[in-house]
PDB file of C-alpha atoms in Angstrom:
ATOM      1  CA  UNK A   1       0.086   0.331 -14.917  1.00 48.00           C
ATOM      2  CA  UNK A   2      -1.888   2.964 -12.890  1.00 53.00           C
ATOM      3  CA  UNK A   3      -0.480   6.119 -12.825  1.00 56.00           C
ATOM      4  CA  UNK A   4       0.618   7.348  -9.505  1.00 61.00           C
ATOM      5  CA  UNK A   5      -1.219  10.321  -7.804  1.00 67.00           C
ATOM      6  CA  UNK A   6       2.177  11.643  -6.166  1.00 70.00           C
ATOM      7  CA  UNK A   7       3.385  12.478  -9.710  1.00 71.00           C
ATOM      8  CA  UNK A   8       5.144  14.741  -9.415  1.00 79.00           C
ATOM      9  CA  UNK A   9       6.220  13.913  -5.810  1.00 85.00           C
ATOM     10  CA  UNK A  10       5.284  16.766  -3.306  1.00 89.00           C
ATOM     11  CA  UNK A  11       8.183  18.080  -1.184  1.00 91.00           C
ATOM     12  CA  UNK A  12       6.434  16.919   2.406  1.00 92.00           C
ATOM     13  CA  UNK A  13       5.887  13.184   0.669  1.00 93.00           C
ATOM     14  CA  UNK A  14       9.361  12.866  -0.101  1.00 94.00           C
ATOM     15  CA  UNK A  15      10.718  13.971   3.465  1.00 94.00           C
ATOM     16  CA  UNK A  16       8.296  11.554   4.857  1.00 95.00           C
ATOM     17  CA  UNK A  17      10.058   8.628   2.375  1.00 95.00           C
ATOM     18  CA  UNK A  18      13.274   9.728   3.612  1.00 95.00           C
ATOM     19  CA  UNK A  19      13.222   9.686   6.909  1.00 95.00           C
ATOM     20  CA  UNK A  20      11.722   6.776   6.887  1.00 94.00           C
ATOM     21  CA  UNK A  21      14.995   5.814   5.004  1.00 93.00           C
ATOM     22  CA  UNK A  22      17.043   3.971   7.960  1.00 90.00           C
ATOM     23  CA  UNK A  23      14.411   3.021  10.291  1.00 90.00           C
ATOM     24  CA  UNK A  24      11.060   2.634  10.869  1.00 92.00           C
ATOM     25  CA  UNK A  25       8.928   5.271  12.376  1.00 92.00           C
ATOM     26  CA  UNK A  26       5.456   6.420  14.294  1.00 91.00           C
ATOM     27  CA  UNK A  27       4.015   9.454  13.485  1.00 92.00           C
ATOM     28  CA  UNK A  28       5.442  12.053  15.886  1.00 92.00           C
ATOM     29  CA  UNK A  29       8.572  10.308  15.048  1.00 93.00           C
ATOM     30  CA  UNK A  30       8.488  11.252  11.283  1.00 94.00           C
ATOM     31  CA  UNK A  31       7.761  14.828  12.040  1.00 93.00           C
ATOM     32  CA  UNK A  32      10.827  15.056  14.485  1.00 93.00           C
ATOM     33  CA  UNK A  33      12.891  13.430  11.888  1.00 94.00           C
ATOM     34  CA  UNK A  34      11.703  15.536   8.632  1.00 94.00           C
ATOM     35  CA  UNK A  35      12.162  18.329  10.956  1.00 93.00           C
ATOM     36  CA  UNK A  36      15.267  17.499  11.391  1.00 93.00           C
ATOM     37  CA  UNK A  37      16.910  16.418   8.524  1.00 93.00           C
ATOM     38  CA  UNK A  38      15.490  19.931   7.099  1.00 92.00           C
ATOM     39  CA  UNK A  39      17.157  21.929   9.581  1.00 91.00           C
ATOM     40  CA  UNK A  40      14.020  23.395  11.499  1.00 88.00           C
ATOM     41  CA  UNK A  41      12.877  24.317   7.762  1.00 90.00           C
ATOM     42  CA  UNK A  42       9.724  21.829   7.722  1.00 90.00           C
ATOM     43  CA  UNK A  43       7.355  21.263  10.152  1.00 88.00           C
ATOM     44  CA  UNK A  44       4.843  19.450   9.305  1.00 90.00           C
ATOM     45  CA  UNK A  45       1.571  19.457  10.776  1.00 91.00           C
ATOM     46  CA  UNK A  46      -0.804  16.557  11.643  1.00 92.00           C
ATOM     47  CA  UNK A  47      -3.213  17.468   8.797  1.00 92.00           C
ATOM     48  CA  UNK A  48      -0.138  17.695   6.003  1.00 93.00           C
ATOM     49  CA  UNK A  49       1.886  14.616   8.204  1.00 94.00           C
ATOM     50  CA  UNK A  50      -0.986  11.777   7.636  1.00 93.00           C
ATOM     51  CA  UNK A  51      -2.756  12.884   4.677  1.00 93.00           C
ATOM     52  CA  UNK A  52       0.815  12.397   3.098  1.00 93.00           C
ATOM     53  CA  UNK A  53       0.958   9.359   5.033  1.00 93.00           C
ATOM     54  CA  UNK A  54      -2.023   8.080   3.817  1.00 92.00           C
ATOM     55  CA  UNK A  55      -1.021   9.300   0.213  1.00 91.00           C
ATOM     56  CA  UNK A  56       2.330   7.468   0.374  1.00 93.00           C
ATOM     57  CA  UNK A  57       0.244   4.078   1.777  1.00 92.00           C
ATOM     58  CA  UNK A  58      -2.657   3.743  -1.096  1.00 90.00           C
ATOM     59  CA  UNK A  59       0.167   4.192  -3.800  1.00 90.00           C
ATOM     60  CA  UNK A  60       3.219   1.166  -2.009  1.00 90.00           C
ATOM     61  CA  UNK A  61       5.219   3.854  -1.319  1.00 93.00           C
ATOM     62  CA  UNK A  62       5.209   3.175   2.551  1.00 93.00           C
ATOM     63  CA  UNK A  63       3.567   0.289   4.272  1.00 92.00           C
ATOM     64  CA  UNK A  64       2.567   0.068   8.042  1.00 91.00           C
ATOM     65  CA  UNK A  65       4.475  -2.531  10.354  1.00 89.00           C
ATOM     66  CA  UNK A  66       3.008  -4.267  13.284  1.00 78.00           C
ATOM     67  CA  UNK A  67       4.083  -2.281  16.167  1.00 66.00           C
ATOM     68  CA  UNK A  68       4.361  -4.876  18.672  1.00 60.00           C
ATOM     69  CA  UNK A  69       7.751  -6.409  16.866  1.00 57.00           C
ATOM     70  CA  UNK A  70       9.173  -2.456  15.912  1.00 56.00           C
ATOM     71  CA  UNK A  71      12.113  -1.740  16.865  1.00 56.00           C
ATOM     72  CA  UNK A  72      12.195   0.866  19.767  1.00 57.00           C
ATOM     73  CA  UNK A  73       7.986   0.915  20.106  1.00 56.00           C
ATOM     74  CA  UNK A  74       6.897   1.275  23.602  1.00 59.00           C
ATOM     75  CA  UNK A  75       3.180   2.916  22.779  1.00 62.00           C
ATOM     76  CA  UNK A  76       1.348   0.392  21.019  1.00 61.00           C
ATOM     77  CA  UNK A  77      -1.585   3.007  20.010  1.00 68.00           C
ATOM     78  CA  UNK A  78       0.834   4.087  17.533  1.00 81.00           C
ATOM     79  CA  UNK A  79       1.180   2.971  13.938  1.00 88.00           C
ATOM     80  CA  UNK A  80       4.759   2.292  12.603  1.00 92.00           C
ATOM     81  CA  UNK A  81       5.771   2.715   8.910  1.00 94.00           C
ATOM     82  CA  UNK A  82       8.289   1.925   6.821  1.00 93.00           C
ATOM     83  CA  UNK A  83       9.328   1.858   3.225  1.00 93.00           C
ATOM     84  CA  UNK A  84       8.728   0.057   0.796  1.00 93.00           C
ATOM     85  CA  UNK A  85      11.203  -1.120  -2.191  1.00 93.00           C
ATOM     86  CA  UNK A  86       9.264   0.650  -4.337  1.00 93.00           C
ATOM     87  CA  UNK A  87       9.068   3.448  -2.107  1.00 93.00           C
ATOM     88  CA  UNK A  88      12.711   3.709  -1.457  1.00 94.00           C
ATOM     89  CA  UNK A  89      13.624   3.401  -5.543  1.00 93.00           C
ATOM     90  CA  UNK A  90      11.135   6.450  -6.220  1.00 93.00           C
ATOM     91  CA  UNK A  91      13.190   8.509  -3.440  1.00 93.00           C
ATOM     92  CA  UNK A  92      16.590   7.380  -5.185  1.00 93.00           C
ATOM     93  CA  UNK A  93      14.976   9.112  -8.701  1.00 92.00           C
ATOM     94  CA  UNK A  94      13.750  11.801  -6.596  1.00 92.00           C
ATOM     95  CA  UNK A  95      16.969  12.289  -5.205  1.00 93.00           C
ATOM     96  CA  UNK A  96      18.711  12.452  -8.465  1.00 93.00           C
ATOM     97  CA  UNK A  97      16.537  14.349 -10.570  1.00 92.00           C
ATOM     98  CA  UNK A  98      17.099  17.501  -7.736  1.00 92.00           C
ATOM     99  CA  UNK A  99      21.154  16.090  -7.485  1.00 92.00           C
ATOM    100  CA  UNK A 100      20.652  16.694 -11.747  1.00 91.00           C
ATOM    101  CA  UNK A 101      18.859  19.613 -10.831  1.00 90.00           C
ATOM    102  CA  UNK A 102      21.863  21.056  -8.350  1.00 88.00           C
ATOM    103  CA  UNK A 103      24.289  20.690 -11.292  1.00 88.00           C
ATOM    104  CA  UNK A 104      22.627  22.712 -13.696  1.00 89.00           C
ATOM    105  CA  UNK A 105      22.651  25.275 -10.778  1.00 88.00           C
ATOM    106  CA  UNK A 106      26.136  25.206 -10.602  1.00 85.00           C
ATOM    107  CA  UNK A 107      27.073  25.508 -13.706  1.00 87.00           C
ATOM    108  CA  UNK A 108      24.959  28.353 -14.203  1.00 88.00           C
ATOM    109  CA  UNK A 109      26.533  29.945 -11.157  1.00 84.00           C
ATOM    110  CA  UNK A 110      23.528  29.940  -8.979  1.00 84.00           C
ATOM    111  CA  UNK A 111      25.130  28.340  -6.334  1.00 78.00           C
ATOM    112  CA  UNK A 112      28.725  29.170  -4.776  1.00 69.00           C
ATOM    113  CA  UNK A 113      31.010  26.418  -4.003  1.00 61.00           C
ATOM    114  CA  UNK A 114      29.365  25.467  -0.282  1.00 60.00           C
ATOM    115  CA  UNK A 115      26.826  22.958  -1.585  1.00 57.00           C
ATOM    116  CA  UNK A 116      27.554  19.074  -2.531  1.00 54.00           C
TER     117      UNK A 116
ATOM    118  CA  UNK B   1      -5.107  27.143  20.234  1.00 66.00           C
ATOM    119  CA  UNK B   2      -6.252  23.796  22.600  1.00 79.00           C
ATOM    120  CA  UNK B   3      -6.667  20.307  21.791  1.00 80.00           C
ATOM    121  CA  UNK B   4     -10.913  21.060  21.700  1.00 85.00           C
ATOM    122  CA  UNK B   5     -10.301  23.522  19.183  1.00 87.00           C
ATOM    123  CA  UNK B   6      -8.239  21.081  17.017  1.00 86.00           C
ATOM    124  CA  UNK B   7     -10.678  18.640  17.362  1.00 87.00           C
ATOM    125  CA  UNK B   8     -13.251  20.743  16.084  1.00 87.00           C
ATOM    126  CA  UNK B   9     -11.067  21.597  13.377  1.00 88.00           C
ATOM    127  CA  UNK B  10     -10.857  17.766  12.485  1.00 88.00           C
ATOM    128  CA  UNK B  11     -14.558  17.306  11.446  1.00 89.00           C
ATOM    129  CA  UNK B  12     -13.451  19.385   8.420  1.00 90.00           C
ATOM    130  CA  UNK B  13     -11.883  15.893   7.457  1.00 91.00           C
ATOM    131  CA  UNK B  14     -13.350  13.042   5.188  1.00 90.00           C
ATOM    132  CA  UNK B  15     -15.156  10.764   7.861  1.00 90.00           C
ATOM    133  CA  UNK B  16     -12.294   8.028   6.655  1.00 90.00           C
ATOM    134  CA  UNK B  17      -9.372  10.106   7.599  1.00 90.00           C
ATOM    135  CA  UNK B  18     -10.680  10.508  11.114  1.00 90.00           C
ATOM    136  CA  UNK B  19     -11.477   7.239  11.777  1.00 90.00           C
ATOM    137  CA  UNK B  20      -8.106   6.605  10.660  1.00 89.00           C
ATOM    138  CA  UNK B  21      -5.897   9.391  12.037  1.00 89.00           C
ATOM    139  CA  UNK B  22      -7.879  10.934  14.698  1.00 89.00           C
ATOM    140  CA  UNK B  23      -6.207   9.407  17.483  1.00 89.00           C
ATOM    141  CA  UNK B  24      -2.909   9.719  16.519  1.00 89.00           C
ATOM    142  CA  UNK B  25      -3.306  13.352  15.331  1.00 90.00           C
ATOM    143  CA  UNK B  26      -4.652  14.108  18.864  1.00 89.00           C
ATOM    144  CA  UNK B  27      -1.504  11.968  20.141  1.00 89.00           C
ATOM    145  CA  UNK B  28       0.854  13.629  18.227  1.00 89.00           C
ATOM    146  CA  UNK B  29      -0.906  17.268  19.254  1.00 88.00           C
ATOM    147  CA  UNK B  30      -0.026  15.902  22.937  1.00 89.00           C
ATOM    148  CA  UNK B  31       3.428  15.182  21.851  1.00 89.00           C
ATOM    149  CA  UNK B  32       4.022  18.658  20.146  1.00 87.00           C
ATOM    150  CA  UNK B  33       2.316  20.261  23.623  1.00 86.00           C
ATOM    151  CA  UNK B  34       4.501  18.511  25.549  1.00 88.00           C
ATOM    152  CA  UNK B  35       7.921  19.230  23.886  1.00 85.00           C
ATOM    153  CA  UNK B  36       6.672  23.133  22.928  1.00 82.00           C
ATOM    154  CA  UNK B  37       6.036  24.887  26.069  1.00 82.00           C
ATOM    155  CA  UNK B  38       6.046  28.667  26.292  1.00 82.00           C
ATOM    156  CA  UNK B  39       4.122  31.396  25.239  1.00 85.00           C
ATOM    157  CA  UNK B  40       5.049  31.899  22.274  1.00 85.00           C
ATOM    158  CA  UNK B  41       6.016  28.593  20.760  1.00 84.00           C
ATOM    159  CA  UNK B  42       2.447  27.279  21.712  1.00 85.00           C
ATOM    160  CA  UNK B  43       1.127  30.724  19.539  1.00 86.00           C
ATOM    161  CA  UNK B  44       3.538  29.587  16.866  1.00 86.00           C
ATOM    162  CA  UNK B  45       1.902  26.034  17.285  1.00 86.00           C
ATOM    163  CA  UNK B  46      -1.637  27.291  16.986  1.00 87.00           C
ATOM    164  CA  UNK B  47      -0.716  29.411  13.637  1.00 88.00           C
ATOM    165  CA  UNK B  48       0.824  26.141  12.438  1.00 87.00           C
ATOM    166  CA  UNK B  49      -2.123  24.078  12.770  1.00 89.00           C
ATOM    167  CA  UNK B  50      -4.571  26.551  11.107  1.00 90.00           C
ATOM    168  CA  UNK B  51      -2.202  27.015   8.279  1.00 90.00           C
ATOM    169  CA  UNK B  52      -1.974  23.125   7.822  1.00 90.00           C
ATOM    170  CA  UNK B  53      -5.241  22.483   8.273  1.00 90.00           C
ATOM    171  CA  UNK B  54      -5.911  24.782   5.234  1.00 90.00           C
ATOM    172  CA  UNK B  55      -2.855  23.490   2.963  1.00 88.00           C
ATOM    173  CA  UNK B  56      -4.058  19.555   4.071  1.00 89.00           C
ATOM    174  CA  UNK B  57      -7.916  19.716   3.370  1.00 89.00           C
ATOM    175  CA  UNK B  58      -7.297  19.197  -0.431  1.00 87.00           C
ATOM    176  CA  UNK B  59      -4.666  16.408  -0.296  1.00 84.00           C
ATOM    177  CA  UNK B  60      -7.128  14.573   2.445  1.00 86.00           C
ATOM    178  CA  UNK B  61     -10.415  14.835   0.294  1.00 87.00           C
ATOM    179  CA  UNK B  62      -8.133  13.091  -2.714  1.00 83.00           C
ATOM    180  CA  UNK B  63      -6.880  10.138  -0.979  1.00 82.00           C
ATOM    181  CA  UNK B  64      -9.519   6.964  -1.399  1.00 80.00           C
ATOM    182  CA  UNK B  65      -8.779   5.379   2.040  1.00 79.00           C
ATOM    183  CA  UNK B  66      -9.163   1.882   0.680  1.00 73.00           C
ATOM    184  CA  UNK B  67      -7.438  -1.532   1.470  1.00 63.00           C
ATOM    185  CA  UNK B  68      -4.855   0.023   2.922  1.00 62.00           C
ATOM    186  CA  UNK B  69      -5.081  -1.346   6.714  1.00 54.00           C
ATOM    187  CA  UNK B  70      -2.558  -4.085   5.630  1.00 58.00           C
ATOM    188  CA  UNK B  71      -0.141  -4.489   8.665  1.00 64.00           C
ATOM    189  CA  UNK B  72       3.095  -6.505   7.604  1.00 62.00           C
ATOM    190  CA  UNK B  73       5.522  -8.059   9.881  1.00 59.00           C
ATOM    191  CA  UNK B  74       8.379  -6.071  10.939  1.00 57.00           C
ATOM    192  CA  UNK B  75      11.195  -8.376   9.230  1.00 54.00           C
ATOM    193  CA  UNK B  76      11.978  -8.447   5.338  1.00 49.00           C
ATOM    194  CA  UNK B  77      14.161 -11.008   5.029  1.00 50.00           C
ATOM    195  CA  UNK B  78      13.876 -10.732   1.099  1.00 52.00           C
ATOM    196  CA  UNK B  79      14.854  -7.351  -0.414  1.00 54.00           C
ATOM    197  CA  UNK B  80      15.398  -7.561  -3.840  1.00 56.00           C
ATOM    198  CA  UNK B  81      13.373 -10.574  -4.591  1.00 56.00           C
ATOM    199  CA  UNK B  82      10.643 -10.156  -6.661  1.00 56.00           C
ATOM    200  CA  UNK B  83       7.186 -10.392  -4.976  1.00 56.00           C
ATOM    201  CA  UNK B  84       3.650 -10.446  -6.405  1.00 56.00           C
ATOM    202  CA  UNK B  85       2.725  -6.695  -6.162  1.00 53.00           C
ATOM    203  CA  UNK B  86       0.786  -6.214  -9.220  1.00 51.00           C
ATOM    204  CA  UNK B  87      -1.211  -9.086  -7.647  1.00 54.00           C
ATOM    205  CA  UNK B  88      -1.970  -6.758  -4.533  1.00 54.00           C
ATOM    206  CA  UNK B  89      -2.246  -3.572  -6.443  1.00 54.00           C
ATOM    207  CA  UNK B  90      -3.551  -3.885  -9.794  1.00 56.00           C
ATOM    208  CA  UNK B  91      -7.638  -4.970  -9.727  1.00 61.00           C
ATOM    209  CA  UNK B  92      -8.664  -7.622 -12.040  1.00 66.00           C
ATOM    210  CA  UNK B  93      -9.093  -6.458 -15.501  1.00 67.00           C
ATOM    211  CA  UNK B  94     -12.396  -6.969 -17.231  1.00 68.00           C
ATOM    212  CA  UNK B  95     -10.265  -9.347 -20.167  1.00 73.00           C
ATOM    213  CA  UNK B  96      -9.369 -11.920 -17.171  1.00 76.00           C
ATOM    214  CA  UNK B  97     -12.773 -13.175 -16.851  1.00 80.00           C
ATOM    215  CA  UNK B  98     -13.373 -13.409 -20.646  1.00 81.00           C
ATOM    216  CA  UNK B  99     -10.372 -15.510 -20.856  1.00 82.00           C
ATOM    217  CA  UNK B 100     -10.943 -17.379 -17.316  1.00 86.00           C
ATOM    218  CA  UNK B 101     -14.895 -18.162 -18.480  1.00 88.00           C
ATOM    219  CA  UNK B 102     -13.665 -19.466 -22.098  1.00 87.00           C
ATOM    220  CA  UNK B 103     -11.372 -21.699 -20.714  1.00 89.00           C
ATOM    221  CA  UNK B 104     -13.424 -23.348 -18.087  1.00 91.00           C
ATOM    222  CA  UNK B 105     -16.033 -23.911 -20.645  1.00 91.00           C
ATOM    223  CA  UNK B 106     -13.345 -25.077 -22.907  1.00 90.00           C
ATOM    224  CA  UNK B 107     -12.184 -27.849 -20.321  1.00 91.00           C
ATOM    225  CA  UNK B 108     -15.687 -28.783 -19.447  1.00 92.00           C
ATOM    226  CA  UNK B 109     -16.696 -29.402 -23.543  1.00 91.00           C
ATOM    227  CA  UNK B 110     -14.000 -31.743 -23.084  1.00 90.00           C
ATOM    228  CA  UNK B 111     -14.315 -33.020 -20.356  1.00 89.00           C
ATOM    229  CA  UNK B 112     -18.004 -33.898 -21.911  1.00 87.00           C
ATOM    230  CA  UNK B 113     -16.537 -35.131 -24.891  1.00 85.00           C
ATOM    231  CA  UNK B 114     -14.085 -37.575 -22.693  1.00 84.00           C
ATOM    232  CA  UNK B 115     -16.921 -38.782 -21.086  1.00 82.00           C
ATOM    233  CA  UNK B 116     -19.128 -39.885 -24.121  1.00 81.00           C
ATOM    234  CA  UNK B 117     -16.464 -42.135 -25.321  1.00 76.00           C
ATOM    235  CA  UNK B 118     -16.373 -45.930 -25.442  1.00 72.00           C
ATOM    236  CA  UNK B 119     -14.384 -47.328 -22.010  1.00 67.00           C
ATOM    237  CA  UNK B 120     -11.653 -48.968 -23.946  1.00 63.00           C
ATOM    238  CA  UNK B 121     -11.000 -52.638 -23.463  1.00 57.00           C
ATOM    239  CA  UNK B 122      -8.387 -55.506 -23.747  1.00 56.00           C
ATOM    240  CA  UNK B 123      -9.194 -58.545 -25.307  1.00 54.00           C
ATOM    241  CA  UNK B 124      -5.587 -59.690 -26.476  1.00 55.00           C
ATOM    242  CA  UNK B 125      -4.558 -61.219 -23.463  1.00 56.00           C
ATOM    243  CA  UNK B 126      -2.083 -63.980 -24.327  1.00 56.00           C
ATOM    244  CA  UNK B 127      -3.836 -66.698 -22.642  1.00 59.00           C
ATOM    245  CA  UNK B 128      -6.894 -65.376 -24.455  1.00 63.00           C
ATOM    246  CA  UNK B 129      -8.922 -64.952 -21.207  1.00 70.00           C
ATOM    247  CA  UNK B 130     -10.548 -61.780 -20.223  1.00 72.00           C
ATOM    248  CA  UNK B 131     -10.708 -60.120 -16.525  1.00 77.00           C
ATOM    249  CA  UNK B 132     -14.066 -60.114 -15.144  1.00 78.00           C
ATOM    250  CA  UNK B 133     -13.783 -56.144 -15.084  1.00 80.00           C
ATOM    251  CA  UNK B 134     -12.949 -56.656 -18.776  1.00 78.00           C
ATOM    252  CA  UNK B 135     -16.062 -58.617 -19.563  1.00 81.00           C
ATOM    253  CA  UNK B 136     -18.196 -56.651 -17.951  1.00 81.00           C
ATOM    254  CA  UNK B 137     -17.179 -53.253 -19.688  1.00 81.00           C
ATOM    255  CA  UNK B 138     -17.151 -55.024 -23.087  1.00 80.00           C
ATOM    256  CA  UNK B 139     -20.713 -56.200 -22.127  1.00 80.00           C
ATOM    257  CA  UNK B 140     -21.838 -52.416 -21.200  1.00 81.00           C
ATOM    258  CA  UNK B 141     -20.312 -51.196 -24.480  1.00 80.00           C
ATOM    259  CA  UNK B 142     -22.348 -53.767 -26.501  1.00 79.00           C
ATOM    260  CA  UNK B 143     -25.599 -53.415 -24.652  1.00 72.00           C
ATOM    261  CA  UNK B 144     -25.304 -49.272 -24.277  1.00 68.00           C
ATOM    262  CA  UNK B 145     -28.735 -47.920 -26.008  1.00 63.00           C
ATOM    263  CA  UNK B 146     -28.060 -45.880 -28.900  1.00 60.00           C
ATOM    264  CA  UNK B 147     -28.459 -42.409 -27.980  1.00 59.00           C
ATOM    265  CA  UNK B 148     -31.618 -40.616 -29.667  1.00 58.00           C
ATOM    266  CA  UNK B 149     -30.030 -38.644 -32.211  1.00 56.00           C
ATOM    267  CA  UNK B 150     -27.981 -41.763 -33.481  1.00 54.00           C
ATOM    268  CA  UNK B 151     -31.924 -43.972 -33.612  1.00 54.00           C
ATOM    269  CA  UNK B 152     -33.600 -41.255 -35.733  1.00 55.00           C
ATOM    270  CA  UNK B 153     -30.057 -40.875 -37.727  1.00 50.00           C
TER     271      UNK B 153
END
């Protein structure tokens, strides 16, 4: 099997797969939703926003939708994406190797009691 | 910084990422106008862009921009079932046409082989009589020429 050229997954890649999570999404609509979901933390630009797009497409980690049947889509010069199984199973690793990750930082007292 | 100036800035792109993107980086530029007005928020905006342009260059230069235009239809009806990915994703391997050649040359060898054989016939009817189609073929059989190998054998 090829190996994958997100390996190790970049941060922006893996906001992209999860907001992408519950619904599918355009563009500007990713960006509002990793911004989001980060707290105002990441913004990401149009440059970082498709390139990572385009990343997450030539690996099966997203796919594009046809935008007429999308749920919500009134532009139709927009492209909608979702994820893909594979795509949503390398976000559930993801997730748990930093959830792994928090747990060692607990126990080594990094973190104070605040945090999941 | 204006939408000329980030459209200049997009030529520094692979050809294949703007014809891809360039529309929809423009939109979303509109979008981020639109919903950032002020002073200093657009200023913040322009620093953004330069900044990602910088930190995006790399990443866009290492994507391959192929067979990716793909559009599915919006429904999956079948999570969980297993589909033919590696089909889609994997290319051929060099091995498949070894094995795909040998095999139609293997069928054909027989099928040649088939087809040099006698046509079988029936001759124990119970009333003793043949079919006409069974006289004729046991005619051809007698009267086939014997090839040239078997005349000089």
């Amino acid at each position: 099997m090829p190996k994958r050229r997100l390996d190790p997954l970049p941060s922006a890649a893996f906001q992209i797969l999860l907001s992408l999570a519950e619904e599918n999404l355009h563009g500007y609509g990713i960006m509002r939703q990793v911004e989001q979901q980060t707290n105002g933390r990441m913004r990401l630009g149009p440059g970082t926003l498709y390139s990572s797009v385009q990343a997450l497409l030539e690996d099966g980690l997203i796919e594009e939708v046809d935008q007429s049947s999308a749920r919500g889509a009134t532009d139709e010069r927009r492209r909608y994406y979702r994820l893909t199984p594979s795509g949503r199973k390398l976000a559930r690793s993801e997730a748990e190797r930093l959830a792994d990750l928090l747990r060692v930082a607990r126990a080594k007292n990094i973190l104070r009691g605040d945090y999941v | 910084m204006s939408e000329k100036v980030y459209a200049f800035l997009l030529r520094l792109y692979p050809p294949a990422f703007r014809r891809r993107y360039e529309q929809e980086t423009i939109q979303l530029l509109r979008d981020r106008f639109r919903d950032e007005p002020g002073y200093f928020r657009r200023l913040r905006l322009g620093f953004d862009l330069i900044v990602d342009v910088v930190r995006s260059l790399p990443q866009a230069y290492g994507n391959s921009y192929a067979e990716v235009t793909a559009v599915h239809p919006v429904a999956y009806p079948l999570q969980g079932v297993p589909m033919f990915q590696s089909l889609r994703n994997e290319p051929i391997r060099r091995g498949t046409f070894v094995v795909a050649g040998t095999l139609t040359l293997t069928a054909l060898i027989a099928f040649g082989y088939v087809m040099e054989l006698p046509m079988p016939t029936r001759t124990d009817r119970s009333n003793g009589n043949k079919s006409p189609v069974e006289s004729v073929l046991e005619r051809l059989n007698r009267q086939a020429p014997l090839s040239p190998v078997k005349r000089s054998a």
